[in-house]
Amino acid sequence: MAVDNRPLGIFDSGVGGLAVLQEIKSLCPHEDILYYADSAHFPYGSQEPQVVQQLAMAATAALVDEGVKLVVVACNTASSAALSLLRQRYPIPFVGMVPAIKPASAGTRNGRVGVIATQGTLQGQVFADLVAQFAEGVTVLTQACPYLVEMVEDGETASPQVLCLLHRYLDPLLAQDIDTLVLGCTHYPFLRLAIEKVVGEGVTIIDASHAVAQQVERVLNSHHLNCQREGQGRVTFLTSGPQERFREVVARLLGPQALLSLTGSL
Ligand code: DGL
């Protein structure tokens, strides 16, 4: 059996991909992981697709220079704008993310699904194609959520401002009777408790982080890229922004305990 001890690369515009990182850590605990937060160019979601493509190329180049064996684009906006381009340019496998329209459409009981994501994701062709392919007969109601990602980047997940923004974005979807809500941006799972509070028990929340980790596991297996290591893999963080700020927000979002369990360095 082939063995490959190079690290996995993950990138996002900031801390959003950390939820995906945690899922990958729990499914593939022995793998070394290099996480790149492109915080200097955050947010991606309000920028032109061509700009996001350039940023995604630069982030990928940074990871490839570090010798990664696979790249997880842990950002719906970057996957939507750049995933096909990245696959053309680099000979390594990529795992990207799209809003989970397929499971939401399969699971909705009343045929009404809400999707929250960045403007870039919702306006892209990838999203239109997903809806056309998987949501036949389902009413898909979308809502872009400016400033929510900024809140998460500040480590704010339950403040009155967060709840106020969530009400502004989610109340109109609730008024249209959605029974399923897709979290179409990797920053939003950090707001899950606040979102649950706003939407109540009747709405099923769908977050793709675990499914992405499962896909990473499948790709490692099918490409014979698994590492051979006894102990826990090492997590290393890179950021294009200020390191101390990134360290603080990682500790705030994942908790000091989780940070300790990431044997990482900045
Ligand atoms: N986390 C990114 C996503 O999944 C977007 C955040 C941003 O706007 O930079 O879409």
PDB file of C-alpha atoms and ligand atoms in Angstrom:
ATOM      1  CA  MET A   1       0.000   0.000   0.000  1.00  0.00           C
ATOM      2  CA  ALA A   2       1.350   3.446  -0.952  1.00  0.00           C
ATOM      3  CA  VAL A   3       2.080   5.881   1.865  1.00  0.00           C
ATOM      4  CA  ASP A   4       2.317   9.657   1.683  1.00  0.00           C
ATOM      5  CA  ASN A   5       3.363  11.590   4.767  1.00  0.00           C
ATOM      6  CA  ARG A   6       3.096  15.059   3.220  1.00  0.00           C
ATOM      7  CA  PRO A   7       0.557  17.365   4.917  1.00  0.00           C
ATOM      8  CA  LEU A   8      -2.978  18.147   3.770  1.00  0.00           C
ATOM      9  CA  GLY A   9      -3.532  21.812   2.914  1.00  0.00           C
ATOM     10  CA  ILE A  10      -6.686  23.717   3.859  1.00  0.00           C
ATOM     11  CA  PHE A  11      -7.461  27.332   3.108  1.00  0.00           C
ATOM     12  CA  ASP A  12     -10.191  29.870   3.711  1.00  0.00           C
ATOM     13  CA  SER A  13     -10.389  33.656   3.713  1.00  0.00           C
ATOM     14  CA  GLY A  14      -9.981  33.481   7.501  1.00  0.00           C
ATOM     15  CA  VAL A  15     -11.206  31.307  10.356  1.00  0.00           C
ATOM     16  CA  GLY A  16     -14.247  29.777   8.597  1.00  0.00           C
ATOM     17  CA  GLY A  17     -12.352  26.683   7.514  1.00  0.00           C
ATOM     18  CA  LEU A  18     -11.472  25.838  11.120  1.00  0.00           C
ATOM     19  CA  ALA A  19     -14.774  23.980  11.501  1.00  0.00           C
ATOM     20  CA  VAL A  20     -13.800  21.874   8.485  1.00  0.00           C
ATOM     21  CA  LEU A  21     -10.318  21.428   9.949  1.00  0.00           C
ATOM     22  CA  GLN A  22     -11.800  20.027  13.160  1.00  0.00           C
ATOM     23  CA  GLU A  23     -13.923  17.528  11.249  1.00  0.00           C
ATOM     24  CA  ILE A  24     -10.919  16.417   9.190  1.00  0.00           C
ATOM     25  CA  LYS A  25      -8.847  16.089  12.378  1.00  0.00           C
ATOM     26  CA  SER A  26     -11.388  13.778  13.901  1.00  0.00           C
ATOM     27  CA  LEU A  27     -11.743  11.570  10.799  1.00  0.00           C
ATOM     28  CA  CYS A  28      -8.042  11.576   9.821  1.00  0.00           C
ATOM     29  CA  PRO A  29      -6.246  12.122  13.159  1.00  0.00           C
ATOM     30  CA  HIS A  30      -2.827  10.962  11.967  1.00  0.00           C
ATOM     31  CA  GLU A  31      -2.552  13.375   9.059  1.00  0.00           C
ATOM     32  CA  ASP A  32      -0.419  16.500   9.305  1.00  0.00           C
ATOM     33  CA  ILE A  33      -2.456  19.556   8.310  1.00  0.00           C
ATOM     34  CA  LEU A  34      -1.400  22.967   7.111  1.00  0.00           C
ATOM     35  CA  TYR A  35      -4.142  25.576   7.514  1.00  0.00           C
ATOM     36  CA  TYR A  36      -3.809  28.830   5.576  1.00  0.00           C
ATOM     37  CA  ALA A  37      -6.020  31.756   6.611  1.00  0.00           C
ATOM     38  CA  ASP A  38      -5.917  34.461   3.952  1.00  0.00           C
ATOM     39  CA  SER A  39      -6.921  37.052   6.535  1.00  0.00           C
ATOM     40  CA  ALA A  40      -5.135  39.913   4.737  1.00  0.00           C
ATOM     41  CA  HIS A  41      -7.658  39.609   1.881  1.00  0.00           C
ATOM     42  CA  PHE A  42     -10.770  38.874   3.928  1.00  0.00           C
ATOM     43  CA  PRO A  43     -13.658  38.961   3.129  1.00  0.00           C
ATOM     44  CA  TYR A  44     -13.856  37.040  -0.141  1.00  0.00           C
ATOM     45  CA  GLY A  45     -17.641  37.076  -0.310  1.00  0.00           C
ATOM     46  CA  SER A  46     -18.106  40.657  -1.459  1.00  0.00           C
ATOM     47  CA  GLN A  47     -15.302  40.674  -4.043  1.00  0.00           C
ATOM     48  CA  GLU A  48     -15.506  40.107  -7.798  1.00  0.00           C
ATOM     49  CA  PRO A  49     -15.114  36.439  -8.859  1.00  0.00           C
ATOM     50  CA  GLN A  50     -11.943  37.284 -10.837  1.00  0.00           C
ATOM     51  CA  VAL A  51     -10.371  38.747  -7.687  1.00  0.00           C
ATOM     52  CA  VAL A  52     -11.377  35.691  -5.647  1.00  0.00           C
ATOM     53  CA  GLN A  53      -9.835  33.485  -8.346  1.00  0.00           C
ATOM     54  CA  GLN A  54      -6.523  35.326  -8.014  1.00  0.00           C
ATOM     55  CA  LEU A  55      -6.638  35.062  -4.219  1.00  0.00           C
ATOM     56  CA  ALA A  56      -7.474  31.361  -4.342  1.00  0.00           C
ATOM     57  CA  MET A  57      -4.591  30.780  -6.773  1.00  0.00           C
ATOM     58  CA  ALA A  58      -2.191  32.610  -4.445  1.00  0.00           C
ATOM     59  CA  ALA A  59      -3.425  30.690  -1.386  1.00  0.00           C
ATOM     60  CA  THR A  60      -3.056  27.402  -3.244  1.00  0.00           C
ATOM     61  CA  ALA A  61       0.429  28.368  -4.433  1.00  0.00           C
ATOM     62  CA  ALA A  62       1.432  29.096  -0.827  1.00  0.00           C
ATOM     63  CA  LEU A  63       0.243  25.632   0.255  1.00  0.00           C
ATOM     64  CA  VAL A  64       1.789  23.859  -2.728  1.00  0.00           C
ATOM     65  CA  ASP A  65       5.106  25.592  -1.976  1.00  0.00           C
ATOM     66  CA  GLU A  66       4.886  24.000   1.481  1.00  0.00           C
ATOM     67  CA  GLY A  67       4.579  20.593  -0.160  1.00  0.00           C
ATOM     68  CA  VAL A  68       0.935  19.645   0.507  1.00  0.00           C
ATOM     69  CA  LYS A  69      -0.473  16.506  -1.131  1.00  0.00           C
ATOM     70  CA  LEU A  70      -4.108  17.664  -1.388  1.00  0.00           C
ATOM     71  CA  VAL A  71      -5.886  21.014  -0.983  1.00  0.00           C
ATOM     72  CA  VAL A  72      -9.239  21.510   0.736  1.00  0.00           C
ATOM     73  CA  VAL A  73     -10.853  24.746  -0.395  1.00  0.00           C
ATOM     74  CA  ALA A  74     -12.740  25.258   2.887  1.00  0.00           C
ATOM     75  CA  CYS A  75     -14.632  28.226   1.542  1.00  0.00           C
ATOM     76  CA  ASN A  76     -17.826  28.166  -0.524  1.00  0.00           C
ATOM     77  CA  THR A  77     -17.030  31.511  -2.155  1.00  0.00           C
ATOM     78  CA  ALA A  78     -13.562  30.458  -3.318  1.00  0.00           C
ATOM     79  CA  SER A  79     -14.795  27.016  -4.415  1.00  0.00           C
ATOM     80  CA  SER A  80     -17.532  28.607  -6.462  1.00  0.00           C
ATOM     81  CA  ALA A  81     -15.206  31.113  -8.158  1.00  0.00           C
ATOM     82  CA  ALA A  82     -12.020  29.100  -8.531  1.00  0.00           C
ATOM     83  CA  LEU A  83     -12.274  25.345  -7.951  1.00  0.00           C
ATOM     84  CA  SER A  84     -12.394  24.336 -11.620  1.00  0.00           C
ATOM     85  CA  LEU A  85      -9.493  26.677 -12.414  1.00  0.00           C
ATOM     86  CA  LEU A  86      -7.400  25.292  -9.537  1.00  0.00           C
ATOM     87  CA  ARG A  87      -8.013  21.753 -10.752  1.00  0.00           C
ATOM     88  CA  GLN A  88      -6.785  22.737 -14.224  1.00  0.00           C
ATOM     89  CA  ARG A  89      -3.647  24.423 -12.888  1.00  0.00           C
ATOM     90  CA  TYR A  90      -2.395  21.961 -10.279  1.00  0.00           C
ATOM     91  CA  PRO A  91      -1.830  18.220 -10.591  1.00  0.00           C
ATOM     92  CA  ILE A  92      -2.857  17.466  -6.976  1.00  0.00           C
ATOM     93  CA  PRO A  93      -6.404  16.577  -5.865  1.00  0.00           C
ATOM     94  CA  PHE A  94      -8.749  19.284  -4.547  1.00  0.00           C
ATOM     95  CA  VAL A  95     -11.790  18.984  -2.292  1.00  0.00           C
ATOM     96  CA  GLY A  96     -14.114  21.968  -2.498  1.00  0.00           C
ATOM     97  CA  MET A  97     -17.360  23.051  -0.850  1.00  0.00           C
ATOM     98  CA  VAL A  98     -20.763  23.974  -2.227  1.00  0.00           C
ATOM     99  CA  PRO A  99     -23.941  24.855  -0.316  1.00  0.00           C
ATOM    100  CA  ALA A 100     -25.626  21.568   0.605  1.00  0.00           C
ATOM    101  CA  ILE A 101     -28.605  21.969  -1.737  1.00  0.00           C
ATOM    102  CA  LYS A 102     -28.725  18.258  -2.545  1.00  0.00           C
ATOM    103  CA  PRO A 103     -29.264  16.889   0.996  1.00  0.00           C
ATOM    104  CA  ALA A 104     -31.482  19.851   1.870  1.00  0.00           C
ATOM    105  CA  SER A 105     -33.737  19.199  -1.122  1.00  0.00           C
ATOM    106  CA  ALA A 106     -33.843  15.496  -0.361  1.00  0.00           C
ATOM    107  CA  GLY A 107     -34.705  16.108   3.302  1.00  0.00           C
ATOM    108  CA  THR A 108     -37.163  18.999   3.273  1.00  0.00           C
ATOM    109  CA  ARG A 109     -40.652  18.022   4.417  1.00  0.00           C
ATOM    110  CA  ASN A 110     -42.539  21.002   3.031  1.00  0.00           C
ATOM    111  CA  GLY A 111     -40.406  21.710  -0.048  1.00  0.00           C
ATOM    112  CA  ARG A 112     -39.133  25.062   1.234  1.00  0.00           C
ATOM    113  CA  VAL A 113     -35.399  25.462   1.785  1.00  0.00           C
ATOM    114  CA  GLY A 114     -33.506  28.556   2.921  1.00  0.00           C
ATOM    115  CA  VAL A 115     -29.859  29.122   2.023  1.00  0.00           C
ATOM    116  CA  ILE A 116     -27.614  31.664   3.704  1.00  0.00           C
ATOM    117  CA  ALA A 117     -24.238  32.349   2.092  1.00  0.00           C
ATOM    118  CA  THR A 118     -22.069  35.169   0.801  1.00  0.00           C
ATOM    119  CA  GLN A 119     -23.158  37.313  -2.094  1.00  0.00           C
ATOM    120  CA  GLY A 120     -20.353  35.797  -4.209  1.00  0.00           C
ATOM    121  CA  THR A 121     -21.578  32.245  -3.634  1.00  0.00           C
ATOM    122  CA  LEU A 122     -25.249  33.028  -4.254  1.00  0.00           C
ATOM    123  CA  GLN A 123     -24.564  34.983  -7.447  1.00  0.00           C
ATOM    124  CA  GLY A 124     -22.220  32.387  -8.960  1.00  0.00           C
ATOM    125  CA  GLN A 125     -23.012  29.946 -11.748  1.00  0.00           C
ATOM    126  CA  VAL A 126     -22.095  27.002  -9.517  1.00  0.00           C
ATOM    127  CA  PHE A 127     -24.986  27.818  -7.191  1.00  0.00           C
ATOM    128  CA  ALA A 128     -27.446  28.255 -10.077  1.00  0.00           C
ATOM    129  CA  ASP A 129     -26.350  24.894 -11.476  1.00  0.00           C
ATOM    130  CA  LEU A 130     -26.758  23.182  -8.090  1.00  0.00           C
ATOM    131  CA  VAL A 131     -30.307  24.444  -7.729  1.00  0.00           C
ATOM    132  CA  ALA A 132     -31.153  23.435 -11.306  1.00  0.00           C
ATOM    133  CA  GLN A 133     -29.686  19.969 -10.797  1.00  0.00           C
ATOM    134  CA  PHE A 134     -30.828  19.038  -7.302  1.00  0.00           C
ATOM    135  CA  ALA A 135     -33.778  21.202  -6.274  1.00  0.00           C
ATOM    136  CA  GLU A 136     -36.433  20.353  -8.795  1.00  0.00           C
ATOM    137  CA  GLY A 137     -39.835  20.982  -7.254  1.00  0.00           C
ATOM    138  CA  VAL A 138     -38.264  22.649  -4.206  1.00  0.00           C
ATOM    139  CA  THR A 139     -38.563  26.359  -3.453  1.00  0.00           C
ATOM    140  CA  VAL A 140     -35.052  27.619  -2.647  1.00  0.00           C
ATOM    141  CA  LEU A 141     -35.007  30.959  -0.840  1.00  0.00           C
ATOM    142  CA  THR A 142     -31.643  32.673  -0.603  1.00  0.00           C
ATOM    143  CA  GLN A 143     -30.268  35.328   1.682  1.00  0.00           C
ATOM    144  CA  ALA A 144     -26.829  36.954   1.489  1.00  0.00           C
ATOM    145  CA  CYS A 145     -25.587  37.960   4.938  1.00  0.00           C
ATOM    146  CA  PRO A 146     -23.187  40.912   4.893  1.00  0.00           C
ATOM    147  CA  TYR A 147     -21.225  41.506   8.136  1.00  0.00           C
ATOM    148  CA  LEU A 148     -21.884  38.062   9.627  1.00  0.00           C
ATOM    149  CA  VAL A 149     -18.455  36.786   8.603  1.00  0.00           C
ATOM    150  CA  GLU A 150     -16.861  39.896  10.088  1.00  0.00           C
ATOM    151  CA  MET A 151     -18.538  39.064  13.411  1.00  0.00           C
ATOM    152  CA  VAL A 152     -17.072  35.558  13.361  1.00  0.00           C
ATOM    153  CA  GLU A 153     -13.631  36.915  12.454  1.00  0.00           C
ATOM    154  CA  ASP A 154     -13.900  39.088  15.570  1.00  0.00           C
ATOM    155  CA  GLY A 155     -14.689  35.964  17.603  1.00  0.00           C
ATOM    156  CA  GLU A 156     -18.250  37.171  18.230  1.00  0.00           C
ATOM    157  CA  THR A 157     -20.718  34.324  18.024  1.00  0.00           C
ATOM    158  CA  ALA A 158     -23.540  35.176  20.415  1.00  0.00           C
ATOM    159  CA  SER A 159     -23.516  38.937  21.013  1.00  0.00           C
ATOM    160  CA  PRO A 160     -26.679  41.069  20.749  1.00  0.00           C
ATOM    161  CA  GLN A 161     -25.313  42.412  17.434  1.00  0.00           C
ATOM    162  CA  VAL A 162     -24.994  38.881  16.066  1.00  0.00           C
ATOM    163  CA  LEU A 163     -28.553  38.041  17.130  1.00  0.00           C
ATOM    164  CA  CYS A 164     -29.831  41.269  15.636  1.00  0.00           C
ATOM    165  CA  LEU A 165     -28.166  40.531  12.270  1.00  0.00           C
ATOM    166  CA  LEU A 166     -29.431  36.955  12.337  1.00  0.00           C
ATOM    167  CA  HIS A 167     -32.980  38.142  12.905  1.00  0.00           C
ATOM    168  CA  ARG A 168     -32.626  40.576  10.028  1.00  0.00           C
ATOM    169  CA  TYR A 169     -31.494  37.804   7.665  1.00  0.00           C
ATOM    170  CA  LEU A 170     -33.478  34.838   8.934  1.00  0.00           C
ATOM    171  CA  ASP A 171     -36.855  36.322   9.889  1.00  0.00           C
ATOM    172  CA  PRO A 172     -37.830  36.852   6.222  1.00  0.00           C
ATOM    173  CA  LEU A 173     -36.935  33.226   5.450  1.00  0.00           C
ATOM    174  CA  LEU A 174     -38.925  32.018   8.462  1.00  0.00           C
ATOM    175  CA  ALA A 175     -41.868  34.156   7.330  1.00  0.00           C
ATOM    176  CA  GLN A 176     -41.744  32.193   4.068  1.00  0.00           C
ATOM    177  CA  ASP A 177     -42.062  28.963   6.026  1.00  0.00           C
ATOM    178  CA  ILE A 178     -38.700  27.265   5.386  1.00  0.00           C
ATOM    179  CA  ASP A 179     -38.257  23.977   7.232  1.00  0.00           C
ATOM    180  CA  THR A 180     -34.569  23.536   6.295  1.00  0.00           C
ATOM    181  CA  LEU A 181     -31.700  26.013   6.421  1.00  0.00           C
ATOM    182  CA  VAL A 182     -28.417  25.468   4.586  1.00  0.00           C
ATOM    183  CA  LEU A 183     -25.315  27.096   6.076  1.00  0.00           C
ATOM    184  CA  GLY A 184     -23.597  27.966   2.777  1.00  0.00           C
ATOM    185  CA  CYS A 185     -20.524  29.657   4.219  1.00  0.00           C
ATOM    186  CA  THR A 186     -17.880  28.017   6.373  1.00  0.00           C
ATOM    187  CA  HIS A 187     -17.948  30.846   8.903  1.00  0.00           C
ATOM    188  CA  TYR A 188     -21.596  30.209   9.827  1.00  0.00           C
ATOM    189  CA  PRO A 189     -21.228  26.926  11.775  1.00  0.00           C
ATOM    190  CA  PHE A 190     -19.565  29.033  14.486  1.00  0.00           C
ATOM    191  CA  LEU A 191     -22.919  30.824  14.813  1.00  0.00           C
ATOM    192  CA  ARG A 192     -24.898  27.618  14.998  1.00  0.00           C
ATOM    193  CA  LEU A 193     -26.154  28.053  18.568  1.00  0.00           C
ATOM    194  CA  ALA A 194     -27.326  31.593  17.837  1.00  0.00           C
ATOM    195  CA  ILE A 195     -28.912  30.458  14.564  1.00  0.00           C
ATOM    196  CA  GLU A 196     -30.733  27.636  16.381  1.00  0.00           C
ATOM    197  CA  LYS A 197     -32.045  30.157  18.868  1.00  0.00           C
ATOM    198  CA  VAL A 198     -33.432  32.317  16.059  1.00  0.00           C
ATOM    199  CA  VAL A 199     -34.933  29.615  13.835  1.00  0.00           C
ATOM    200  CA  GLY A 200     -36.262  27.329  16.582  1.00  0.00           C
ATOM    201  CA  GLU A 201     -36.617  23.559  16.652  1.00  0.00           C
ATOM    202  CA  GLY A 202     -38.831  23.234  13.584  1.00  0.00           C
ATOM    203  CA  VAL A 203     -36.037  24.120  11.160  1.00  0.00           C
ATOM    204  CA  THR A 204     -33.355  21.581  10.245  1.00  0.00           C
ATOM    205  CA  ILE A 205     -29.920  23.165   9.901  1.00  0.00           C
ATOM    206  CA  ILE A 206     -27.541  21.684   7.350  1.00  0.00           C
ATOM    207  CA  ASP A 207     -23.786  22.212   7.621  1.00  0.00           C
ATOM    208  CA  ALA A 208     -21.486  20.509   5.084  1.00  0.00           C
ATOM    209  CA  SER A 209     -18.319  20.395   7.258  1.00  0.00           C
ATOM    210  CA  HIS A 210     -18.612  16.711   8.156  1.00  0.00           C
ATOM    211  CA  ALA A 211     -19.469  15.681   4.586  1.00  0.00           C
ATOM    212  CA  VAL A 212     -16.384  17.527   3.341  1.00  0.00           C
ATOM    213  CA  ALA A 213     -14.190  15.672   5.822  1.00  0.00           C
ATOM    214  CA  GLN A 214     -15.697  12.388   4.616  1.00  0.00           C
ATOM    215  CA  GLN A 215     -14.863  13.389   1.048  1.00  0.00           C
ATOM    216  CA  VAL A 216     -11.265  14.151   2.090  1.00  0.00           C
ATOM    217  CA  GLU A 217     -11.045  10.659   3.591  1.00  0.00           C
ATOM    218  CA  ARG A 218     -12.412   9.111   0.366  1.00  0.00           C
ATOM    219  CA  VAL A 219      -9.959  11.062  -1.816  1.00  0.00           C
ATOM    220  CA  LEU A 220      -7.003  10.101   0.390  1.00  0.00           C
ATOM    221  CA  ASN A 221      -8.023   6.465   0.043  1.00  0.00           C
ATOM    222  CA  SER A 222      -8.733   6.506  -3.675  1.00  0.00           C
ATOM    223  CA  HIS A 223      -5.474   8.357  -4.495  1.00  0.00           C
ATOM    224  CA  HIS A 224      -3.430   6.213  -2.076  1.00  0.00           C
ATOM    225  CA  LEU A 225      -2.356   9.342  -0.192  1.00  0.00           C
ATOM    226  CA  ASN A 226      -2.825   8.178   3.398  1.00  0.00           C
ATOM    227  CA  CYS A 227       0.022   8.822   5.782  1.00  0.00           C
ATOM    228  CA  GLN A 228       1.630   6.180   7.931  1.00  0.00           C
ATOM    229  CA  ARG A 229       2.027   7.621  11.395  1.00  0.00           C
ATOM    230  CA  GLU A 230       1.260   6.269  14.840  1.00  0.00           C
ATOM    231  CA  GLY A 231       0.524   9.420  16.797  1.00  0.00           C
ATOM    232  CA  GLN A 232      -1.608  12.511  16.227  1.00  0.00           C
ATOM    233  CA  GLY A 233      -0.746  14.557  13.169  1.00  0.00           C
ATOM    234  CA  ARG A 234       0.526  18.089  13.558  1.00  0.00           C
ATOM    235  CA  VAL A 235      -1.580  21.136  12.710  1.00  0.00           C
ATOM    236  CA  THR A 236       0.298  24.188  11.530  1.00  0.00           C
ATOM    237  CA  PHE A 237      -1.285  27.548  10.850  1.00  0.00           C
ATOM    238  CA  LEU A 238      -0.238  30.112   8.307  1.00  0.00           C
ATOM    239  CA  THR A 239      -1.931  33.452   7.893  1.00  0.00           C
ATOM    240  CA  SER A 240      -1.451  36.327   5.487  1.00  0.00           C
ATOM    241  CA  GLY A 241      -2.740  38.673   8.219  1.00  0.00           C
ATOM    242  CA  PRO A 242      -1.484  39.576  11.703  1.00  0.00           C
ATOM    243  CA  GLN A 243      -0.468  36.398  13.541  1.00  0.00           C
ATOM    244  CA  GLU A 244      -1.352  37.472  17.062  1.00  0.00           C
ATOM    245  CA  ARG A 245      -4.882  38.424  16.063  1.00  0.00           C
ATOM    246  CA  PHE A 246      -5.347  35.093  14.327  1.00  0.00           C
ATOM    247  CA  ARG A 247      -4.090  33.225  17.371  1.00  0.00           C
ATOM    248  CA  GLU A 248      -6.554  35.100  19.602  1.00  0.00           C
ATOM    249  CA  VAL A 249      -9.549  34.385  17.412  1.00  0.00           C
ATOM    250  CA  VAL A 250      -8.618  30.690  17.062  1.00  0.00           C
ATOM    251  CA  ALA A 251      -8.519  30.469  20.863  1.00  0.00           C
ATOM    252  CA  ARG A 252     -11.862  32.276  21.146  1.00  0.00           C
ATOM    253  CA  LEU A 253     -13.644  30.142  18.565  1.00  0.00           C
ATOM    254  CA  LEU A 254     -12.198  26.726  19.316  1.00  0.00           C
ATOM    255  CA  GLY A 255     -11.583  27.322  23.029  1.00  0.00           C
ATOM    256  CA  PRO A 256      -8.203  27.130  24.790  1.00  0.00           C
ATOM    257  CA  GLN A 257      -8.637  23.377  25.223  1.00  0.00           C
ATOM    258  CA  ALA A 258      -9.120  22.785  21.521  1.00  0.00           C
ATOM    259  CA  LEU A 259      -6.201  25.051  20.773  1.00  0.00           C
ATOM    260  CA  LEU A 260      -4.017  22.945  23.040  1.00  0.00           C
ATOM    261  CA  SER A 261      -5.121  19.806  21.269  1.00  0.00           C
ATOM    262  CA  LEU A 262      -3.971  21.326  17.988  1.00  0.00           C
ATOM    263  CA  THR A 263      -0.277  20.722  18.254  1.00  0.00           C
ATOM    264  CA  GLY A 264       0.146  23.637  15.931  1.00  0.00           C
ATOM    265  CA  SER A 265       2.439  26.557  15.450  1.00  0.00           C
ATOM    266  CA  LEU A 266       1.892  29.981  13.990  1.00  0.00           C
TER     267      LEU A 266
HETATM  268  N1  DGL B   1     -15.870  31.317   4.531  1.00  0.00           N
HETATM  269  C1  DGL B   1     -16.172  31.807   3.235  1.00  0.00           C
HETATM  270  C2  DGL B   1     -17.239  30.946   2.568  1.00  0.00           C
HETATM  271  O1  DGL B   1     -17.419  29.788   2.911  1.00  0.00           O
HETATM  272  C3  DGL B   1     -16.535  33.239   3.038  1.00  0.00           C
HETATM  273  C4  DGL B   1     -16.083  34.295   3.964  1.00  0.00           C
HETATM  274  C5  DGL B   1     -15.716  35.585   3.273  1.00  0.00           C
HETATM  275  O2  DGL B   1     -16.608  36.310   2.805  1.00  0.00           O
HETATM  276  O3  DGL B   1     -14.529  35.809   3.199  1.00  0.00           O
HETATM  277  O4  DGL B   1     -17.894  31.379   1.674  1.00  0.00           O
END
